[in-house]
PDB file of C-alpha atoms in Angstrom:
ATOM      1  CA  UNK E   1     -12.659  -1.026 -29.589  1.00  0.00           C
ATOM      2  CA  UNK E   2     -13.021  -0.777 -25.833  1.00  0.00           C
ATOM      3  CA  UNK E   3      -9.785   1.240 -25.626  1.00  0.00           C
ATOM      4  CA  UNK E   4      -8.128   1.136 -22.206  1.00  0.00           C
ATOM      5  CA  UNK E   5     -10.138  -0.523 -19.457  1.00  0.00           C
ATOM      6  CA  UNK E   6      -9.440  -0.594 -15.744  1.00  0.00           C
ATOM      7  CA  UNK E   7     -10.926  -2.592 -12.895  1.00  0.00           C
ATOM      8  CA  UNK E   8     -12.080  -2.045 -10.249  1.00  0.00           C
ATOM      9  CA  UNK E   9     -13.448   1.491 -10.430  1.00  0.00           C
ATOM     10  CA  UNK E  10     -13.295   1.924  -6.679  1.00  0.00           C
ATOM     11  CA  UNK E  11     -11.626  -0.056  -3.904  1.00  0.00           C
ATOM     12  CA  UNK E  12     -11.256   0.273  -0.147  1.00  0.00           C
ATOM     13  CA  UNK E  13      -8.342  -1.509   1.514  1.00  0.00           C
ATOM     14  CA  UNK E  14      -7.051  -1.807   5.023  1.00  0.00           C
ATOM     15  CA  UNK E  15      -3.428  -1.011   5.770  1.00  0.00           C
ATOM     16  CA  UNK E  16      -1.247  -4.010   5.000  1.00  0.00           C
ATOM     17  CA  UNK E  17      -3.606  -5.645   2.530  1.00  0.00           C
ATOM     18  CA  UNK E  18      -2.465  -6.399  -0.988  1.00  0.00           C
ATOM     19  CA  UNK E  19      -4.374  -6.072  -4.220  1.00  0.00           C
ATOM     20  CA  UNK E  20      -3.998  -5.916  -7.982  1.00  0.00           C
ATOM     21  CA  UNK E  21      -5.338  -3.159 -10.177  1.00  0.00           C
ATOM     22  CA  UNK E  22      -6.148  -4.464 -13.624  1.00  0.00           C
ATOM     23  CA  UNK E  23      -5.490  -2.666 -16.899  1.00  0.00           C
ATOM     24  CA  UNK E  24      -6.139  -3.920 -20.407  1.00  0.00           C
ATOM     25  CA  UNK E  25      -6.059  -2.394 -23.878  1.00  0.00           C
ATOM     26  CA  UNK E  26      -7.264  -3.721 -27.212  1.00  0.00           C
ATOM     27  CA  UNK E  27      -5.401  -1.330 -29.515  1.00  0.00           C
ATOM     28  CA  UNK E  28      -2.257  -3.461 -29.863  1.00  0.00           C
ATOM     29  CA  UNK E  29      -0.197  -0.753 -28.183  1.00  0.00           C
ATOM     30  CA  UNK E  30       3.338  -1.623 -27.193  1.00  0.00           C
ATOM     31  CA  UNK E  31       3.706   1.036 -24.510  1.00  0.00           C
ATOM     32  CA  UNK E  32       1.700   0.969 -21.290  1.00  0.00           C
ATOM     33  CA  UNK E  33       2.095   2.925 -18.086  1.00  0.00           C
ATOM     34  CA  UNK E  34       0.637   3.499 -14.646  1.00  0.00           C
ATOM     35  CA  UNK E  35       0.181   6.930 -13.063  1.00  0.00           C
ATOM     36  CA  UNK E  36      -1.146   8.045  -9.745  1.00  0.00           C
ATOM     37  CA  UNK E  37      -2.960  11.330  -9.326  1.00  0.00           C
ATOM     38  CA  UNK E  38      -3.156  13.114  -6.010  1.00  0.00           C
ATOM     39  CA  UNK E  39      -4.882  16.458  -5.389  1.00  0.00           C
ATOM     40  CA  UNK E  40      -2.683  19.338  -6.530  1.00  0.00           C
ATOM     41  CA  UNK E  41       0.113  17.009  -7.659  1.00  0.00           C
ATOM     42  CA  UNK E  42      -0.698  16.239 -11.260  1.00  0.00           C
ATOM     43  CA  UNK E  43       0.065  12.812 -12.705  1.00  0.00           C
ATOM     44  CA  UNK E  44       3.114  10.913 -11.496  1.00  0.00           C
ATOM     45  CA  UNK E  45       4.526   7.915 -13.327  1.00  0.00           C
ATOM     46  CA  UNK E  46       4.764   4.731 -11.271  1.00  0.00           C
ATOM     47  CA  UNK E  47       5.911   2.059 -13.738  1.00  0.00           C
ATOM     48  CA  UNK E  48       5.888   1.611 -17.471  1.00  0.00           C
ATOM     49  CA  UNK E  49       6.389  -1.095 -20.071  1.00  0.00           C
ATOM     50  CA  UNK E  50       7.636  -0.849 -23.635  1.00  0.00           C
ATOM     51  CA  UNK E  51       6.462  -4.315 -24.585  1.00  0.00           C
ATOM     52  CA  UNK E  52       5.617  -7.761 -23.289  1.00  0.00           C
ATOM     53  CA  UNK E  53       8.244  -8.919 -20.815  1.00  0.00           C
ATOM     54  CA  UNK E  54       9.799  -5.454 -20.377  1.00  0.00           C
ATOM     55  CA  UNK E  55       9.040  -3.126 -17.491  1.00  0.00           C
ATOM     56  CA  UNK E  56      10.811  -0.207 -15.852  1.00  0.00           C
ATOM     57  CA  UNK E  57      10.384   2.167 -12.944  1.00  0.00           C
ATOM     58  CA  UNK E  58       8.987   5.640 -13.169  1.00  0.00           C
ATOM     59  CA  UNK E  59       9.113   8.502 -10.730  1.00  0.00           C
ATOM     60  CA  UNK E  60       7.306   6.885  -7.754  1.00  0.00           C
ATOM     61  CA  UNK E  61       7.711   3.068  -7.945  1.00  0.00           C
ATOM     62  CA  UNK E  62       8.097   2.195  -4.252  1.00  0.00           C
ATOM     63  CA  UNK E  63       5.373  -0.096  -2.920  1.00  0.00           C
ATOM     64  CA  UNK E  64       4.210  -1.196  -6.387  1.00  0.00           C
ATOM     65  CA  UNK E  65       5.036  -4.100  -8.667  1.00  0.00           C
ATOM     66  CA  UNK E  66       4.164  -4.654 -12.305  1.00  0.00           C
ATOM     67  CA  UNK E  67       4.521  -7.365 -14.910  1.00  0.00           C
ATOM     68  CA  UNK E  68       3.704  -7.552 -18.606  1.00  0.00           C
ATOM     69  CA  UNK E  69       3.131 -11.093 -19.799  1.00  0.00           C
ATOM     70  CA  UNK E  70       0.963 -10.083 -22.773  1.00  0.00           C
ATOM     71  CA  UNK E  71       0.677  -7.014 -24.979  1.00  0.00           C
ATOM     72  CA  UNK E  72      -2.872  -6.419 -23.780  1.00  0.00           C
ATOM     73  CA  UNK E  73      -2.545  -6.544 -19.988  1.00  0.00           C
ATOM     74  CA  UNK E  74      -0.506  -4.530 -17.501  1.00  0.00           C
ATOM     75  CA  UNK E  75      -1.564  -5.164 -13.880  1.00  0.00           C
ATOM     76  CA  UNK E  76      -0.338  -3.059 -10.976  1.00  0.00           C
ATOM     77  CA  UNK E  77       0.186  -4.789  -7.648  1.00  0.00           C
ATOM     78  CA  UNK E  78       0.179  -3.119  -4.273  1.00  0.00           C
ATOM     79  CA  UNK E  79       2.264  -5.327  -2.037  1.00  0.00           C
ATOM     80  CA  UNK E  80       1.248  -3.995   1.395  1.00  0.00           C
ATOM     81  CA  UNK E  81      -1.140  -1.074   1.159  1.00  0.00           C
ATOM     82  CA  UNK E  82      -0.411   2.112   3.102  1.00  0.00           C
ATOM     83  CA  UNK E  83      -2.603   5.198   3.611  1.00  0.00           C
ATOM     84  CA  UNK E  84      -0.089   7.157   1.499  1.00  0.00           C
ATOM     85  CA  UNK E  85      -1.193   5.044  -1.459  1.00  0.00           C
ATOM     86  CA  UNK E  86      -4.696   6.495  -1.318  1.00  0.00           C
ATOM     87  CA  UNK E  87      -5.008   8.001  -4.762  1.00  0.00           C
ATOM     88  CA  UNK E  88      -6.598   7.759  -8.181  1.00  0.00           C
ATOM     89  CA  UNK E  89      -4.692   5.401 -10.448  1.00  0.00           C
ATOM     90  CA  UNK E  90      -4.687   5.768 -14.219  1.00  0.00           C
ATOM     91  CA  UNK E  91      -3.405   3.306 -16.752  1.00  0.00           C
ATOM     92  CA  UNK E  92      -2.389   4.615 -20.173  1.00  0.00           C
ATOM     93  CA  UNK E  93      -1.218   3.139 -23.438  1.00  0.00           C
ATOM     94  CA  UNK E  94       0.277   4.373 -26.673  1.00  0.00           C
ATOM     95  CA  UNK E  95       1.520   2.878 -29.891  1.00  0.00           C
ATOM     96  CA  UNK E  96       5.180   3.288 -29.070  1.00  0.00           C
ATOM     97  CA  UNK E  97       5.632   5.746 -26.202  1.00  0.00           C
ATOM     98  CA  UNK E  98       7.779   8.816 -26.592  1.00  0.00           C
ATOM     99  CA  UNK E  99       6.092  11.259 -28.895  1.00  0.00           C
ATOM    100  CA  UNK E 100       2.891   9.311 -29.356  1.00  0.00           C
ATOM    101  CA  UNK E 101      -0.544  10.116 -27.965  1.00  0.00           C
ATOM    102  CA  UNK E 102      -1.308   8.360 -24.708  1.00  0.00           C
ATOM    103  CA  UNK E 103      -4.810   6.988 -24.182  1.00  0.00           C
ATOM    104  CA  UNK E 104      -5.898   6.887 -20.569  1.00  0.00           C
ATOM    105  CA  UNK E 105      -8.229   4.453 -18.880  1.00  0.00           C
ATOM    106  CA  UNK E 106     -11.126   5.673 -16.687  1.00  0.00           C
ATOM    107  CA  UNK E 107      -9.140   5.317 -13.470  1.00  0.00           C
ATOM    108  CA  UNK E 108      -9.343   3.366 -10.217  1.00  0.00           C
ATOM    109  CA  UNK E 109     -10.058   5.278  -7.023  1.00  0.00           C
ATOM    110  CA  UNK E 110      -8.265   3.614  -4.104  1.00  0.00           C
ATOM    111  CA  UNK E 111      -8.814   4.384  -0.437  1.00  0.00           C
ATOM    112  CA  UNK E 112      -6.477   2.827   2.120  1.00  0.00           C
ATOM    113  CA  UNK E 113      -7.665   3.001   5.709  1.00  0.00           C
TER     114      UNK E 113
ATOM    115  CA  UNK W   1      11.772  17.589 -12.340  1.00  0.00           C
ATOM    116  CA  UNK W   2       8.144  18.620 -12.601  1.00  0.00           C
ATOM    117  CA  UNK W   3       7.381  21.406 -15.121  1.00  0.00           C
ATOM    118  CA  UNK W   4       5.766  24.537 -13.719  1.00  0.00           C
ATOM    119  CA  UNK W   5       2.377  25.575 -15.034  1.00  0.00           C
ATOM    120  CA  UNK W   6       0.822  29.013 -14.783  1.00  0.00           C
ATOM    121  CA  UNK W   7      -1.658  30.223 -13.898  1.00  0.00           C
ATOM    122  CA  UNK W   8      -2.879  27.640 -11.371  1.00  0.00           C
ATOM    123  CA  UNK W   9      -6.476  28.574 -12.099  1.00  0.00           C
ATOM    124  CA  UNK W  10      -8.385  30.909 -14.381  1.00  0.00           C
ATOM    125  CA  UNK W  11     -12.033  31.833 -14.820  1.00  0.00           C
ATOM    126  CA  UNK W  12     -13.282  32.962 -18.220  1.00  0.00           C
ATOM    127  CA  UNK W  13     -16.564  34.042 -19.680  1.00  0.00           C
ATOM    128  CA  UNK W  14     -17.648  32.330 -22.874  1.00  0.00           C
ATOM    129  CA  UNK W  15     -15.896  33.817 -25.864  1.00  0.00           C
ATOM    130  CA  UNK W  16     -12.851  35.050 -23.948  1.00  0.00           C
ATOM    131  CA  UNK W  17      -9.312  33.873 -24.629  1.00  0.00           C
ATOM    132  CA  UNK W  18      -6.823  32.217 -22.313  1.00  0.00           C
ATOM    133  CA  UNK W  19      -3.160  31.292 -22.328  1.00  0.00           C
ATOM    134  CA  UNK W  20      -1.701  28.512 -20.198  1.00  0.00           C
ATOM    135  CA  UNK W  21       2.043  28.316 -19.770  1.00  0.00           C
ATOM    136  CA  UNK W  22       4.371  25.416 -19.051  1.00  0.00           C
ATOM    137  CA  UNK W  23       8.047  25.831 -18.280  1.00  0.00           C
ATOM    138  CA  UNK W  24      10.825  23.416 -17.485  1.00  0.00           C
ATOM    139  CA  UNK W  25      14.316  23.695 -16.064  1.00  0.00           C
ATOM    140  CA  UNK W  26      15.480  20.977 -18.457  1.00  0.00           C
ATOM    141  CA  UNK W  27      16.002  21.058 -22.192  1.00  0.00           C
ATOM    142  CA  UNK W  28      12.887  19.615 -23.787  1.00  0.00           C
ATOM    143  CA  UNK W  29      12.383  17.276 -26.700  1.00  0.00           C
ATOM    144  CA  UNK W  30       8.613  17.460 -26.718  1.00  0.00           C
ATOM    145  CA  UNK W  31       5.688  18.914 -24.788  1.00  0.00           C
ATOM    146  CA  UNK W  32       2.332  17.148 -24.494  1.00  0.00           C
ATOM    147  CA  UNK W  33      -0.942  18.802 -23.512  1.00  0.00           C
ATOM    148  CA  UNK W  34      -3.924  16.996 -21.959  1.00  0.00           C
ATOM    149  CA  UNK W  35      -7.280  18.134 -20.622  1.00  0.00           C
ATOM    150  CA  UNK W  36      -9.080  16.411 -17.777  1.00  0.00           C
ATOM    151  CA  UNK W  37     -12.678  17.005 -16.798  1.00  0.00           C
ATOM    152  CA  UNK W  38     -13.730  16.382 -13.230  1.00  0.00           C
ATOM    153  CA  UNK W  39     -13.955  12.673 -12.444  1.00  0.00           C
ATOM    154  CA  UNK W  40     -12.744  11.650 -15.888  1.00  0.00           C
ATOM    155  CA  UNK W  41      -9.521  10.502 -17.499  1.00  0.00           C
ATOM    156  CA  UNK W  42      -7.087  12.926 -19.143  1.00  0.00           C
ATOM    157  CA  UNK W  43      -7.668  13.354 -22.859  1.00  0.00           C
ATOM    158  CA  UNK W  44      -4.970  14.162 -25.394  1.00  0.00           C
ATOM    159  CA  UNK W  45      -4.932  17.627 -26.964  1.00  0.00           C
ATOM    160  CA  UNK W  46      -1.594  18.239 -28.609  1.00  0.00           C
ATOM    161  CA  UNK W  47       2.051  17.296 -28.938  1.00  0.00           C
ATOM    162  CA  UNK W  48       4.722  19.842 -29.808  1.00  0.00           C
ATOM    163  CA  UNK W  49       8.063  18.553 -30.953  1.00  0.00           C
ATOM    164  CA  UNK W  50      11.483  20.084 -30.950  1.00  0.00           C
ATOM    165  CA  UNK W  51      11.925  21.511 -34.407  1.00  0.00           C
ATOM    166  CA  UNK W  52       8.425  22.891 -34.638  1.00  0.00           C
ATOM    167  CA  UNK W  53       6.243  19.979 -35.630  1.00  0.00           C
ATOM    168  CA  UNK W  54       2.812  19.872 -34.004  1.00  0.00           C
ATOM    169  CA  UNK W  55       0.322  17.064 -33.744  1.00  0.00           C
ATOM    170  CA  UNK W  56      -3.128  17.594 -32.394  1.00  0.00           C
ATOM    171  CA  UNK W  57      -6.205  19.612 -31.936  1.00  0.00           C
ATOM    172  CA  UNK W  58      -7.766  21.789 -34.632  1.00  0.00           C
ATOM    173  CA  UNK W  59      -9.400  24.337 -32.294  1.00  0.00           C
ATOM    174  CA  UNK W  60      -6.573  24.850 -29.855  1.00  0.00           C
ATOM    175  CA  UNK W  61      -3.121  26.096 -30.716  1.00  0.00           C
ATOM    176  CA  UNK W  62       0.171  26.018 -28.902  1.00  0.00           C
ATOM    177  CA  UNK W  63       3.739  27.172 -29.143  1.00  0.00           C
ATOM    178  CA  UNK W  64       7.031  25.668 -28.073  1.00  0.00           C
ATOM    179  CA  UNK W  65      10.041  27.848 -27.333  1.00  0.00           C
ATOM    180  CA  UNK W  66      12.967  25.425 -27.326  1.00  0.00           C
ATOM    181  CA  UNK W  67      15.486  27.996 -26.148  1.00  0.00           C
ATOM    182  CA  UNK W  68      13.439  28.891 -23.081  1.00  0.00           C
ATOM    183  CA  UNK W  69      12.078  25.354 -22.487  1.00  0.00           C
ATOM    184  CA  UNK W  70       8.594  26.785 -22.453  1.00  0.00           C
ATOM    185  CA  UNK W  71       5.295  25.964 -24.067  1.00  0.00           C
ATOM    186  CA  UNK W  72       2.057  27.914 -24.158  1.00  0.00           C
ATOM    187  CA  UNK W  73      -1.437  26.643 -24.905  1.00  0.00           C
ATOM    188  CA  UNK W  74      -3.805  29.136 -26.537  1.00  0.00           C
ATOM    189  CA  UNK W  75      -7.549  28.759 -26.078  1.00  0.00           C
ATOM    190  CA  UNK W  76      -9.452  31.227 -28.201  1.00  0.00           C
ATOM    191  CA  UNK W  77     -13.143  32.083 -28.115  1.00  0.00           C
ATOM    192  CA  UNK W  78     -13.601  29.758 -25.163  1.00  0.00           C
ATOM    193  CA  UNK W  79     -16.638  27.520 -24.923  1.00  0.00           C
ATOM    194  CA  UNK W  80     -18.249  25.964 -21.853  1.00  0.00           C
ATOM    195  CA  UNK W  81     -16.827  22.634 -22.992  1.00  0.00           C
ATOM    196  CA  UNK W  82     -13.285  23.963 -22.511  1.00  0.00           C
ATOM    197  CA  UNK W  83     -13.700  23.808 -18.728  1.00  0.00           C
ATOM    198  CA  UNK W  84     -11.388  21.362 -17.032  1.00  0.00           C
ATOM    199  CA  UNK W  85      -7.850  20.989 -15.801  1.00  0.00           C
ATOM    200  CA  UNK W  86      -5.066  21.285 -18.345  1.00  0.00           C
ATOM    201  CA  UNK W  87      -1.826  19.406 -17.867  1.00  0.00           C
ATOM    202  CA  UNK W  88       1.435  19.699 -19.724  1.00  0.00           C
ATOM    203  CA  UNK W  89       3.742  16.708 -19.866  1.00  0.00           C
ATOM    204  CA  UNK W  90       7.374  17.136 -20.782  1.00  0.00           C
ATOM    205  CA  UNK W  91       9.893  14.776 -22.296  1.00  0.00           C
ATOM    206  CA  UNK W  92      13.549  15.635 -21.877  1.00  0.00           C
ATOM    207  CA  UNK W  93      15.157  12.547 -23.300  1.00  0.00           C
ATOM    208  CA  UNK W  94      14.034  12.580 -26.899  1.00  0.00           C
ATOM    209  CA  UNK W  95      13.539   9.669 -29.229  1.00  0.00           C
ATOM    210  CA  UNK W  96      13.269   6.422 -27.324  1.00  0.00           C
ATOM    211  CA  UNK W  97      12.107   8.164 -24.183  1.00  0.00           C
ATOM    212  CA  UNK W  98       9.136   6.707 -22.433  1.00  0.00           C
ATOM    213  CA  UNK W  99       8.732   8.985 -19.450  1.00  0.00           C
ATOM    214  CA  UNK W 100       6.536  12.036 -19.388  1.00  0.00           C
ATOM    215  CA  UNK W 101       6.733  14.357 -16.399  1.00  0.00           C
ATOM    216  CA  UNK W 102       3.480  16.223 -15.834  1.00  0.00           C
ATOM    217  CA  UNK W 103       2.885  19.610 -14.282  1.00  0.00           C
ATOM    218  CA  UNK W 104       0.403  20.146 -11.476  1.00  0.00           C
ATOM    219  CA  UNK W 105      -2.256  21.430 -13.829  1.00  0.00           C
ATOM    220  CA  UNK W 106      -4.178  24.610 -14.600  1.00  0.00           C
ATOM    221  CA  UNK W 107      -7.857  24.642 -13.727  1.00  0.00           C
ATOM    222  CA  UNK W 108      -9.898  26.473 -16.340  1.00  0.00           C
ATOM    223  CA  UNK W 109     -13.505  27.401 -15.645  1.00  0.00           C
ATOM    224  CA  UNK W 110     -15.644  28.869 -18.417  1.00  0.00           C
ATOM    225  CA  UNK W 111     -18.868  30.515 -17.284  1.00  0.00           C
ATOM    226  CA  UNK W 112     -21.816  31.747 -19.361  1.00  0.00           C
TER     227      UNK W 112
END
């Protein structure tokens, strides 16, 4: 099993550009989520999904869109990048959310100029 | 609301013990502990559930005080490999909840 994979590992964007961060898992997990991690702030939930076709907002959803067309994939879209979105982005998955272990991907480091 | 972790940072010599605390202003259903090494993804350590059930690590222990909405992570006889940042994640909604709120982390450094 590859576990949770994320691409790209590193990306530089200019303000106003859009891009999609990819996340995939091969563990047949129903629950997937996106976090951003900023220095001294811990992990903050952006969006999550409890299954294909179902998504919901987390703590910091503004400026991001998600969709879940398959169990395996959960892409995160930045609509119009801003310097405040410079961060490390982690995707995570678990069997059912809630009290289950979350498995994190390796992260995508994003720099918005 | 983000749980509060203490201390923010701690330095230990190999073999020493440490306690990391996590407290919330909300009633908690479960507390999750993760460790993250520099430049890597967080890795699961332990889940503590309301009612006392624990799931997780065999070399690290933890407690969950439901009345005080607090959890403590106990690292005994620390090893160099314990170095990293420890995060607690709290769940206030219970079964069917899908949102963990993480603290800002406690940086643990173990030196020879």
